[in-house]
């Protein structure tokens, strides 16, 4: 399969710097959670539900200085083409969880909520590459919906390197075949809250991959912002009435 | 399944591709996104609209428009045209697409490209390189991603029908799209699929043609008609003999896969014996001995070099390898090219059967007389049941004179005739041509199209004519083609990568500030090469340090300064792999400008170099070694002879000569060390052909002479290679480009040792324990009466050796890096980057290792390195063969004028002939029994390697291996293959 043709088209018809279809909704589950969101990045679909800030069940879990963020991830058995049963404590998932918790502890103003816990539940319904990016974006929106104070958006996107060409927002086929970098960009800045690279990438190419990643992150932020404002306006119109 | 479409804010439309995949009995539904876009240009220079929609790629470059504004005209209608091709045209007529006389401005729909890729990857690559070179103006149009040409698959539509419809849509769209810009243009749709053609016509694509009709439309149809492959219009073939199956059918794919898995079938490369075209061997990992495949029926349409699937035959059919010479020309000479059915029902004709019978008789007698001896030589036999990969390429040959009718009445209709290939282990090929008579006596190139089970010979088509047989040009081109050497001039995009200054390029004066190069212009550097050498890769210098040690520097042309990775120049060099040296011609790996000027370390001018500088003590041990990119200025370019004279002349006391004496002294020490470690000194019957400088006719043949200075240069090159190998392996343990030489397997030497024991009992046997013991035992094998005997033995041992090979360091463990012949633990090629690609890679890796520049990704990636290595190994081998073939041809020409009596040595014995090597010319030739004497009196003693026969004077003679014989050497032209070869006649 030709992942990137000499004519400059990728396997699904995109060019090198194009995002997949990105759609998001917030406040999707207003009754069962404090904040919720649903995102689709290409064929990757993630639901996020946020509870809190609330008092922890166990005393031991509370931190007198700041809020604890607890993330749980459930990946549906039907999320990949091959049906597969996944254990809750699978190594990859545990690692993913730790990465996410660390990312958001820095982006959420945890100091404002001492002795509380923020519970984030993730459900991955479908996977088609960019799993970590999708989850990160879903959590950002979920936290915003829950009204938890954050410094800025964390918008996340994956990027890879095909030969010498950087490619933005990889799908599964591409992800299987090249080294993938996932980054989380803070707002419209060039600061990163998250950077994950699980295989090798030549150092002299890294910069170009980071550059399209950051540009892609900014576009994702705009799309998320649009949704947040749309939802905000909707709420506002209800309050006025 | 009609997927919904959705317009995105970015201007793309997304839909989905849905398909069902079944694996292990279960079905999986797969959904993939599919984006449609409106910014795919038509790539035509005629078009006014597409220039506004372009989008740049990651390097900021916009796509270029390729299709010409004034394409070729059709003869009848007079309008200019572009061509849209169907998959079947590409698959079957790729040669025609590559032909320079037709098919310009071709549009290949993405759908077609995908289909081609799934069917045949090599053809896909050829198409891709056609598109890339833009000489023939091919473009790929991504119709499936374009909003205007994407069509959704209809319900219950087969994928084939859907693809055909997509392709027709492309033709339709192009015609409409270009019509708006230019009224005169036609877009022709060419397919050989009748159904598709029919549908195109009903759908209103008027300009749909099949290939034959299209060629007729062209002004140069006469030239092209013969080039149309057979398969494209083979109805006449298949209908006439469809009822007759001569060869066994191949097993089905699933059966082959199953068989390979459960171990009943084996896969390997078919290797047909060069002495007997009815016998092939397949080396299979599971067996120690190769599997023997006997007879046309068991060979079952396998070509030499094909990857075949074989099945073992029962044990009672196991045989010894034959000791008889069988050549196809003798047996199949009377076959008629036109008739295909009647005779071949029996398939084995009488002559063949007689030979088999002789074999069988010998078999039984051997079995009764010495059962144990026969059993040890018994080999398992097998038959071919499938071909997994054909080795088909272009073949060079000539039309068999007997297959062309001499009548004058033949009109312009196509006739079948046989083409006999230069490579003797291949069968003849049947082609259809209208020009058979014109082509008689010419070297021609043919391609094989197919070998149906109903046809005794493979079918092919004529590609082009090289010229008259035995003309130097035709023969040279033929042998380049035969050995798959790329000899076409460098294309424009390659030449564009050269420095713009051309010949006037000089070393920039500010190099010290702008680069990390060291200034070594004050060193007394000189180069020593063969006389007349223009591509000087290497230069040397030496001096004495204050502490009494020596400083020795090897400077290699800095080719990688000009050949940057990922350029057209680099990929061309990588695919050529090596320069090829023929007697009268050199095929360069890199363009002349680099090889003979900018990179060449010419004297008196400044050049960029890559230097290795050692500090050596009195015994030539390394105290210190440094690697650096540098600028040098060579003081003098010597020939071996001139350098030797200067060193030997006691009157010369200048510094340069002194330093050369230091070099010579150290090189002798290095050589001694190498020999002590067990380096081999093997021999090959290499000769050199002197050319008359005015007429460029070959003059005389000379055996290559070696001077001390030859080995001076050689020693330091080896030394540099070893040092560099260690350094790059240290920095890149997985991907360093190295060269290894495996020790020879003992079985290779078995026969030779047997011969020695029987024929020369006084000689010690050759020991294989280590390269040291092999070298020693070869040294001991001296016949005081015959000084050449030792050389002969070395020549024969060389043939038992494994070939050295390039490899990336990750593919073997460190102990296997050993270079057996040179007796070093690690080795690479670093010193000739102008003519070998391995050296270019080694240069880049060394530059990376010393932190001069970043190493390119492709030399850090194991799988990419594997690809590079595979190619250069193949190219290296082919270049050697081509060089030898060229010498062979010229030796033949030389002998034409001087027939003489020479001394020769018997190196092989068969029951109907002997093989004799003539050292003077470096030729070996077969003398058949018919030329030796009475055929019926001959007796072959296998255990003693002797042939006993009565010669024409009725005198009894016994000739065995290693015997020195007198032979008459003359050159004769083989009427069948058109090859000139040495004819030896025993005195």
PDB file of C-alpha atoms in Angstrom, chain B residues 413-661:
ATOM      1  CA  UNK B 413       1.781 -11.070 -42.284  1.00  0.00           C
ATOM      2  CA  UNK B 414       3.280 -12.131 -38.997  1.00  0.00           C
ATOM      3  CA  UNK B 415       5.202 -15.384 -38.882  1.00  0.00           C
ATOM      4  CA  UNK B 416       6.217 -17.469 -35.942  1.00  0.00           C
ATOM      5  CA  UNK B 417       9.885 -18.088 -35.480  1.00  0.00           C
ATOM      6  CA  UNK B 418      12.278 -19.152 -32.762  1.00  0.00           C
ATOM      7  CA  UNK B 419      14.741 -16.930 -31.011  1.00  0.00           C
ATOM      8  CA  UNK B 420      17.785 -18.660 -29.604  1.00  0.00           C
ATOM      9  CA  UNK B 421      19.059 -16.900 -26.556  1.00  0.00           C
ATOM     10  CA  UNK B 422      22.694 -16.203 -25.820  1.00  0.00           C
ATOM     11  CA  UNK B 423      22.327 -17.776 -22.427  1.00  0.00           C
ATOM     12  CA  UNK B 424      22.576 -21.465 -23.147  1.00  0.00           C
ATOM     13  CA  UNK B 425      20.619 -22.667 -20.168  1.00  0.00           C
ATOM     14  CA  UNK B 426      17.455 -20.996 -21.399  1.00  0.00           C
ATOM     15  CA  UNK B 427      15.035 -22.453 -23.899  1.00  0.00           C
ATOM     16  CA  UNK B 428      14.335 -20.815 -27.208  1.00  0.00           C
ATOM     17  CA  UNK B 429      11.486 -18.398 -27.383  1.00  0.00           C
ATOM     18  CA  UNK B 430       8.774 -18.334 -29.991  1.00  0.00           C
ATOM     19  CA  UNK B 431       7.907 -14.909 -31.302  1.00  0.00           C
ATOM     20  CA  UNK B 432       5.668 -13.647 -34.075  1.00  0.00           C
ATOM     21  CA  UNK B 433       7.141 -11.073 -36.348  1.00  0.00           C
ATOM     22  CA  UNK B 434       6.656  -9.642 -39.795  1.00  0.00           C
ATOM     23  CA  UNK B 435      10.323  -8.879 -40.204  1.00  0.00           C
ATOM     24  CA  UNK B 436      11.845 -12.275 -39.592  1.00  0.00           C
ATOM     25  CA  UNK B 437      13.984 -12.128 -42.686  1.00  0.00           C
ATOM     26  CA  UNK B 438      15.362  -8.678 -41.980  1.00  0.00           C
ATOM     27  CA  UNK B 439      16.198  -9.735 -38.470  1.00  0.00           C
ATOM     28  CA  UNK B 440      18.154 -12.803 -39.497  1.00  0.00           C
ATOM     29  CA  UNK B 441      21.776 -12.388 -38.523  1.00  0.00           C
ATOM     30  CA  UNK B 442      20.987  -9.587 -36.107  1.00  0.00           C
ATOM     31  CA  UNK B 443      21.241  -9.503 -32.345  1.00  0.00           C
ATOM     32  CA  UNK B 444      17.753  -8.859 -31.067  1.00  0.00           C
ATOM     33  CA  UNK B 445      16.141  -8.252 -27.716  1.00  0.00           C
ATOM     34  CA  UNK B 446      13.017 -10.184 -26.835  1.00  0.00           C
ATOM     35  CA  UNK B 447      10.735 -10.328 -23.839  1.00  0.00           C
ATOM     36  CA  UNK B 448       8.902 -13.409 -22.617  1.00  0.00           C
ATOM     37  CA  UNK B 449       5.141 -13.027 -22.275  1.00  0.00           C
ATOM     38  CA  UNK B 450       3.937 -16.398 -21.126  1.00  0.00           C
ATOM     39  CA  UNK B 451       4.527 -20.107 -21.216  1.00  0.00           C
ATOM     40  CA  UNK B 452       1.200 -21.885 -21.411  1.00  0.00           C
ATOM     41  CA  UNK B 453       1.181 -25.543 -20.504  1.00  0.00           C
ATOM     42  CA  UNK B 454       0.100 -26.377 -24.023  1.00  0.00           C
ATOM     43  CA  UNK B 455       3.151 -24.967 -25.686  1.00  0.00           C
ATOM     44  CA  UNK B 456       6.523 -26.602 -25.763  1.00  0.00           C
ATOM     45  CA  UNK B 457       8.343 -23.286 -25.919  1.00  0.00           C
ATOM     46  CA  UNK B 458       7.659 -20.016 -24.154  1.00  0.00           C
ATOM     47  CA  UNK B 459       6.031 -17.238 -26.122  1.00  0.00           C
ATOM     48  CA  UNK B 460       7.476 -13.795 -26.351  1.00  0.00           C
ATOM     49  CA  UNK B 461       7.694 -10.744 -28.494  1.00  0.00           C
ATOM     50  CA  UNK B 462      10.343  -8.767 -30.273  1.00  0.00           C
ATOM     51  CA  UNK B 463      11.522  -5.655 -28.432  1.00  0.00           C
ATOM     52  CA  UNK B 464      14.272  -4.160 -30.531  1.00  0.00           C
ATOM     53  CA  UNK B 465      17.262  -4.860 -32.687  1.00  0.00           C
ATOM     54  CA  UNK B 466      20.790  -4.216 -31.468  1.00  0.00           C
ATOM     55  CA  UNK B 467      22.671  -4.589 -34.719  1.00  0.00           C
ATOM     56  CA  UNK B 468      24.563  -7.165 -36.642  1.00  0.00           C
ATOM     57  CA  UNK B 469      25.913 -10.209 -34.886  1.00  0.00           C
ATOM     58  CA  UNK B 470      29.606  -9.873 -34.047  1.00  0.00           C
ATOM     59  CA  UNK B 471      29.704  -6.143 -34.533  1.00  0.00           C
ATOM     60  CA  UNK B 472      31.419  -4.791 -31.454  1.00  0.00           C
ATOM     61  CA  UNK B 473      28.595  -2.415 -30.600  1.00  0.00           C
ATOM     62  CA  UNK B 474      25.835  -4.969 -30.815  1.00  0.00           C
ATOM     63  CA  UNK B 475      27.828  -7.503 -28.823  1.00  0.00           C
ATOM     64  CA  UNK B 476      28.722  -4.993 -26.130  1.00  0.00           C
ATOM     65  CA  UNK B 477      25.155  -3.834 -25.799  1.00  0.00           C
ATOM     66  CA  UNK B 478      23.994  -7.431 -25.800  1.00  0.00           C
ATOM     67  CA  UNK B 479      26.225  -8.397 -22.964  1.00  0.00           C
ATOM     68  CA  UNK B 480      25.228  -5.334 -20.967  1.00  0.00           C
ATOM     69  CA  UNK B 481      21.588  -6.271 -21.430  1.00  0.00           C
ATOM     70  CA  UNK B 482      22.271  -9.910 -20.628  1.00  0.00           C
ATOM     71  CA  UNK B 483      23.808  -8.891 -17.332  1.00  0.00           C
ATOM     72  CA  UNK B 484      21.159  -6.351 -16.551  1.00  0.00           C
ATOM     73  CA  UNK B 485      23.552  -3.418 -16.541  1.00  0.00           C
ATOM     74  CA  UNK B 486      21.944  -0.002 -16.842  1.00  0.00           C
ATOM     75  CA  UNK B 487      23.917   1.705 -19.588  1.00  0.00           C
ATOM     76  CA  UNK B 488      21.616   4.428 -20.821  1.00  0.00           C
ATOM     77  CA  UNK B 489      22.939   7.956 -20.456  1.00  0.00           C
ATOM     78  CA  UNK B 490      22.055   9.733 -17.239  1.00  0.00           C
ATOM     79  CA  UNK B 491      18.665  11.384 -17.318  1.00  0.00           C
ATOM     80  CA  UNK B 492      18.118  15.087 -16.969  1.00  0.00           C
ATOM     81  CA  UNK B 493      16.963  15.049 -13.348  1.00  0.00           C
ATOM     82  CA  UNK B 494      20.147  13.200 -12.436  1.00  0.00           C
ATOM     83  CA  UNK B 495      22.377  15.676 -14.245  1.00  0.00           C
ATOM     84  CA  UNK B 496      20.506  18.541 -12.607  1.00  0.00           C
ATOM     85  CA  UNK B 497      21.929  17.451  -9.253  1.00  0.00           C
ATOM     86  CA  UNK B 498      25.487  18.240 -10.333  1.00  0.00           C
ATOM     87  CA  UNK B 499      27.099  21.536  -9.334  1.00  0.00           C
ATOM     88  CA  UNK B 500      26.061  24.319 -11.674  1.00  0.00           C
ATOM     89  CA  UNK B 501      29.639  25.440 -12.276  1.00  0.00           C
ATOM     90  CA  UNK B 502      30.330  22.191 -14.149  1.00  0.00           C
ATOM     91  CA  UNK B 503      33.937  21.642 -15.096  1.00  0.00           C
ATOM     92  CA  UNK B 504      34.998  24.990 -13.696  1.00  0.00           C
ATOM     93  CA  UNK B 505      34.046  24.047 -10.132  1.00  0.00           C
ATOM     94  CA  UNK B 506      36.884  24.702  -7.696  1.00  0.00           C
ATOM     95  CA  UNK B 507      37.322  24.183  -4.000  1.00  0.00           C
ATOM     96  CA  UNK B 508      35.815  27.281  -2.349  1.00  0.00           C
ATOM     97  CA  UNK B 509      38.496  29.322  -0.624  1.00  0.00           C
ATOM     98  CA  UNK B 510      36.493  29.907   2.510  1.00  0.00           C
ATOM     99  CA  UNK B 511      36.087  26.218   3.310  1.00  0.00           C
ATOM    100  CA  UNK B 512      37.903  26.558   6.610  1.00  0.00           C
ATOM    101  CA  UNK B 513      35.307  28.903   8.013  1.00  0.00           C
ATOM    102  CA  UNK B 514      32.204  27.447   6.377  1.00  0.00           C
ATOM    103  CA  UNK B 515      32.885  23.718   6.838  1.00  0.00           C
ATOM    104  CA  UNK B 516      34.570  21.464   9.337  1.00  0.00           C
ATOM    105  CA  UNK B 517      37.168  20.334   6.796  1.00  0.00           C
ATOM    106  CA  UNK B 518      40.830  20.093   7.729  1.00  0.00           C
ATOM    107  CA  UNK B 519      43.396  21.749   5.542  1.00  0.00           C
ATOM    108  CA  UNK B 520      45.829  19.055   4.398  1.00  0.00           C
ATOM    109  CA  UNK B 521      47.159  20.882   1.367  1.00  0.00           C
ATOM    110  CA  UNK B 522      50.657  20.929   2.792  1.00  0.00           C
ATOM    111  CA  UNK B 523      50.922  17.119   2.914  1.00  0.00           C
ATOM    112  CA  UNK B 524      52.946  15.460   0.156  1.00  0.00           C
ATOM    113  CA  UNK B 525      50.104  13.512  -1.369  1.00  0.00           C
ATOM    114  CA  UNK B 526      50.403  11.485  -4.549  1.00  0.00           C
ATOM    115  CA  UNK B 527      48.282   8.911  -6.326  1.00  0.00           C
ATOM    116  CA  UNK B 528      49.320   5.628  -7.908  1.00  0.00           C
ATOM    117  CA  UNK B 529      46.978   4.033 -10.427  1.00  0.00           C
ATOM    118  CA  UNK B 530      46.994   1.965 -13.590  1.00  0.00           C
ATOM    119  CA  UNK B 531      48.261   3.920 -16.594  1.00  0.00           C
ATOM    120  CA  UNK B 532      45.610   6.048 -18.241  1.00  0.00           C
ATOM    121  CA  UNK B 533      43.383   6.081 -15.193  1.00  0.00           C
ATOM    122  CA  UNK B 534      41.063   9.066 -15.147  1.00  0.00           C
ATOM    123  CA  UNK B 535      38.885   8.356 -12.130  1.00  0.00           C
ATOM    124  CA  UNK B 536      41.396   8.621  -9.320  1.00  0.00           C
ATOM    125  CA  UNK B 537      39.680   7.495  -6.122  1.00  0.00           C
ATOM    126  CA  UNK B 538      42.617   7.378  -3.797  1.00  0.00           C
ATOM    127  CA  UNK B 539      45.851   9.114  -2.922  1.00  0.00           C
ATOM    128  CA  UNK B 540      48.471   8.514  -0.239  1.00  0.00           C
ATOM    129  CA  UNK B 541      51.006  10.329   1.835  1.00  0.00           C
ATOM    130  CA  UNK B 542      53.542   9.340   4.480  1.00  0.00           C
ATOM    131  CA  UNK B 543      55.984  11.084   6.753  1.00  0.00           C
ATOM    132  CA  UNK B 544      58.102  10.519   9.830  1.00  0.00           C
ATOM    133  CA  UNK B 545      56.868  12.017  13.086  1.00  0.00           C
ATOM    134  CA  UNK B 546      59.208  13.597  15.650  1.00  0.00           C
ATOM    135  CA  UNK B 547      58.761  10.579  17.957  1.00  0.00           C
ATOM    136  CA  UNK B 548      60.071   8.233  15.291  1.00  0.00           C
ATOM    137  CA  UNK B 549      56.688   6.798  14.341  1.00  0.00           C
ATOM    138  CA  UNK B 550      55.252   7.113  10.874  1.00  0.00           C
ATOM    139  CA  UNK B 551      52.294   9.162   9.799  1.00  0.00           C
ATOM    140  CA  UNK B 552      50.449   7.561   6.901  1.00  0.00           C
ATOM    141  CA  UNK B 553      47.410   9.052   5.252  1.00  0.00           C
ATOM    142  CA  UNK B 554      44.961   7.557   2.780  1.00  0.00           C
ATOM    143  CA  UNK B 555      42.832  10.147   1.008  1.00  0.00           C
ATOM    144  CA  UNK B 556      39.698   9.087  -0.759  1.00  0.00           C
ATOM    145  CA  UNK B 557      37.710  11.216  -3.185  1.00  0.00           C
ATOM    146  CA  UNK B 558      34.886  12.896  -1.277  1.00  0.00           C
ATOM    147  CA  UNK B 559      32.044  11.787  -3.492  1.00  0.00           C
ATOM    148  CA  UNK B 560      29.374  12.277  -0.849  1.00  0.00           C
ATOM    149  CA  UNK B 561      30.000  15.999  -0.904  1.00  0.00           C
ATOM    150  CA  UNK B 562      28.372  15.977  -4.342  1.00  0.00           C
ATOM    151  CA  UNK B 563      26.068  12.989  -4.005  1.00  0.00           C
ATOM    152  CA  UNK B 564      23.661  13.977  -1.277  1.00  0.00           C
ATOM    153  CA  UNK B 565      21.157  11.421  -0.011  1.00  0.00           C
ATOM    154  CA  UNK B 566      17.605  11.461  -1.371  1.00  0.00           C
ATOM    155  CA  UNK B 567      18.490  13.135  -4.634  1.00  0.00           C
ATOM    156  CA  UNK B 568      17.931  11.742  -8.103  1.00  0.00           C
ATOM    157  CA  UNK B 569      21.684  11.425  -8.442  1.00  0.00           C
ATOM    158  CA  UNK B 570      21.876   9.315  -5.318  1.00  0.00           C
ATOM    159  CA  UNK B 571      19.083   6.978  -6.298  1.00  0.00           C
ATOM    160  CA  UNK B 572      20.586   6.518  -9.753  1.00  0.00           C
ATOM    161  CA  UNK B 573      23.942   5.658  -8.188  1.00  0.00           C
ATOM    162  CA  UNK B 574      22.252   3.306  -5.746  1.00  0.00           C
ATOM    163  CA  UNK B 575      20.419   1.481  -8.491  1.00  0.00           C
ATOM    164  CA  UNK B 576      23.505   1.156 -10.710  1.00  0.00           C
ATOM    165  CA  UNK B 577      25.491   0.058  -7.665  1.00  0.00           C
ATOM    166  CA  UNK B 578      28.838  -0.105  -9.387  1.00  0.00           C
ATOM    167  CA  UNK B 579      30.703   1.005 -12.471  1.00  0.00           C
ATOM    168  CA  UNK B 580      31.157  -1.713 -15.049  1.00  0.00           C
ATOM    169  CA  UNK B 581      34.471  -2.122 -16.806  1.00  0.00           C
ATOM    170  CA  UNK B 582      34.460  -3.707 -20.236  1.00  0.00           C
ATOM    171  CA  UNK B 583      37.440  -4.102 -22.487  1.00  0.00           C
ATOM    172  CA  UNK B 584      36.646  -1.083 -24.614  1.00  0.00           C
ATOM    173  CA  UNK B 585      34.110   0.735 -22.516  1.00  0.00           C
ATOM    174  CA  UNK B 586      33.329   1.866 -19.044  1.00  0.00           C
ATOM    175  CA  UNK B 587      29.769   2.205 -17.768  1.00  0.00           C
ATOM    176  CA  UNK B 588      29.911   4.780 -14.998  1.00  0.00           C
ATOM    177  CA  UNK B 589      27.975   4.638 -11.783  1.00  0.00           C
ATOM    178  CA  UNK B 590      28.104   8.430 -11.478  1.00  0.00           C
ATOM    179  CA  UNK B 591      28.149  11.033 -14.258  1.00  0.00           C
ATOM    180  CA  UNK B 592      31.471  11.707 -15.951  1.00  0.00           C
ATOM    181  CA  UNK B 593      31.762  15.188 -14.501  1.00  0.00           C
ATOM    182  CA  UNK B 594      32.057  13.800 -10.979  1.00  0.00           C
ATOM    183  CA  UNK B 595      33.982  10.644 -11.716  1.00  0.00           C
ATOM    184  CA  UNK B 596      36.713  12.044 -13.884  1.00  0.00           C
ATOM    185  CA  UNK B 597      36.887  15.607 -12.728  1.00  0.00           C
ATOM    186  CA  UNK B 598      35.284  17.039  -9.616  1.00  0.00           C
ATOM    187  CA  UNK B 599      35.807  14.011  -7.404  1.00  0.00           C
ATOM    188  CA  UNK B 600      38.866  12.572  -9.083  1.00  0.00           C
ATOM    189  CA  UNK B 601      41.960  13.388  -7.030  1.00  0.00           C
ATOM    190  CA  UNK B 602      43.810  14.891  -9.957  1.00  0.00           C
ATOM    191  CA  UNK B 603      47.346  16.156  -9.427  1.00  0.00           C
ATOM    192  CA  UNK B 604      48.201  19.860  -8.989  1.00  0.00           C
ATOM    193  CA  UNK B 605      44.648  20.912  -8.103  1.00  0.00           C
ATOM    194  CA  UNK B 606      42.834  21.168  -4.801  1.00  0.00           C
ATOM    195  CA  UNK B 607      40.187  18.582  -4.160  1.00  0.00           C
ATOM    196  CA  UNK B 608      37.857  17.597  -1.359  1.00  0.00           C
ATOM    197  CA  UNK B 609      38.840  14.285   0.218  1.00  0.00           C
ATOM    198  CA  UNK B 610      37.911  11.985   3.053  1.00  0.00           C
ATOM    199  CA  UNK B 611      41.137  11.153   4.873  1.00  0.00           C
ATOM    200  CA  UNK B 612      42.159   8.370   7.197  1.00  0.00           C
ATOM    201  CA  UNK B 613      45.411   9.180   8.975  1.00  0.00           C
ATOM    202  CA  UNK B 614      47.259   6.643  11.096  1.00  0.00           C
ATOM    203  CA  UNK B 615      50.196   6.880  13.360  1.00  0.00           C
ATOM    204  CA  UNK B 616      52.108   3.633  12.819  1.00  0.00           C
ATOM    205  CA  UNK B 617      55.098   2.318  14.692  1.00  0.00           C
ATOM    206  CA  UNK B 618      58.131   0.631  13.145  1.00  0.00           C
ATOM    207  CA  UNK B 619      56.269  -2.703  12.820  1.00  0.00           C
ATOM    208  CA  UNK B 620      53.228  -1.082  11.221  1.00  0.00           C
ATOM    209  CA  UNK B 621      51.083  -1.404  14.341  1.00  0.00           C
ATOM    210  CA  UNK B 622      48.437   1.262  14.754  1.00  0.00           C
ATOM    211  CA  UNK B 623      49.231   3.746  17.520  1.00  0.00           C
ATOM    212  CA  UNK B 624      46.473   6.145  16.646  1.00  0.00           C
ATOM    213  CA  UNK B 625      43.941   6.680  13.876  1.00  0.00           C
ATOM    214  CA  UNK B 626      41.977   9.740  12.823  1.00  0.00           C
ATOM    215  CA  UNK B 627      39.248  10.239  10.263  1.00  0.00           C
ATOM    216  CA  UNK B 628      38.504  13.627   8.725  1.00  0.00           C
ATOM    217  CA  UNK B 629      37.043  15.360   5.759  1.00  0.00           C
ATOM    218  CA  UNK B 630      39.809  17.411   4.231  1.00  0.00           C
ATOM    219  CA  UNK B 631      41.140  19.432   1.349  1.00  0.00           C
ATOM    220  CA  UNK B 632      44.222  18.037  -0.365  1.00  0.00           C
ATOM    221  CA  UNK B 633      46.403  18.913  -3.271  1.00  0.00           C
ATOM    222  CA  UNK B 634      47.971  15.911  -4.966  1.00  0.00           C
ATOM    223  CA  UNK B 635      51.575  16.500  -6.014  1.00  0.00           C
ATOM    224  CA  UNK B 636      51.740  13.857  -8.713  1.00  0.00           C
ATOM    225  CA  UNK B 637      49.706  11.076 -10.330  1.00  0.00           C
ATOM    226  CA  UNK B 638      51.927   8.065 -10.975  1.00  0.00           C
ATOM    227  CA  UNK B 639      51.277   4.937 -12.903  1.00  0.00           C
ATOM    228  CA  UNK B 640      52.317   1.743 -11.153  1.00  0.00           C
ATOM    229  CA  UNK B 641      55.317   1.426 -13.372  1.00  0.00           C
ATOM    230  CA  UNK B 642      56.470   5.019 -13.009  1.00  0.00           C
ATOM    231  CA  UNK B 643      56.139   4.857  -9.250  1.00  0.00           C
ATOM    232  CA  UNK B 644      58.129   1.649  -9.207  1.00  0.00           C
ATOM    233  CA  UNK B 645      60.896   3.152 -11.304  1.00  0.00           C
ATOM    234  CA  UNK B 646      61.095   6.211  -9.115  1.00  0.00           C
ATOM    235  CA  UNK B 647      61.364   4.147  -5.943  1.00  0.00           C
ATOM    236  CA  UNK B 648      64.014   1.916  -7.454  1.00  0.00           C
ATOM    237  CA  UNK B 649      66.070   4.802  -8.793  1.00  0.00           C
ATOM    238  CA  UNK B 650      68.718   5.587  -6.138  1.00  0.00           C
ATOM    239  CA  UNK B 651      69.331   9.012  -7.644  1.00  0.00           C
ATOM    240  CA  UNK B 652      65.874  10.192  -6.653  1.00  0.00           C
ATOM    241  CA  UNK B 653      66.207  11.544  -3.150  1.00  0.00           C
ATOM    242  CA  UNK B 654      63.441  14.140  -3.000  1.00  0.00           C
ATOM    243  CA  UNK B 655      60.897  14.131  -0.239  1.00  0.00           C
ATOM    244  CA  UNK B 656      58.094  12.651  -2.296  1.00  0.00           C
ATOM    245  CA  UNK B 657      60.149   9.642  -3.333  1.00  0.00           C
ATOM    246  CA  UNK B 658      61.331   9.185   0.229  1.00  0.00           C
ATOM    247  CA  UNK B 659      57.788   9.090   1.463  1.00  0.00           C
ATOM    248  CA  UNK B 660      56.892   6.544  -1.190  1.00  0.00           C
ATOM    249  CA  UNK B 661      59.739   4.367   0.025  1.00  0.00           C
TER     250      UNK B 661
END
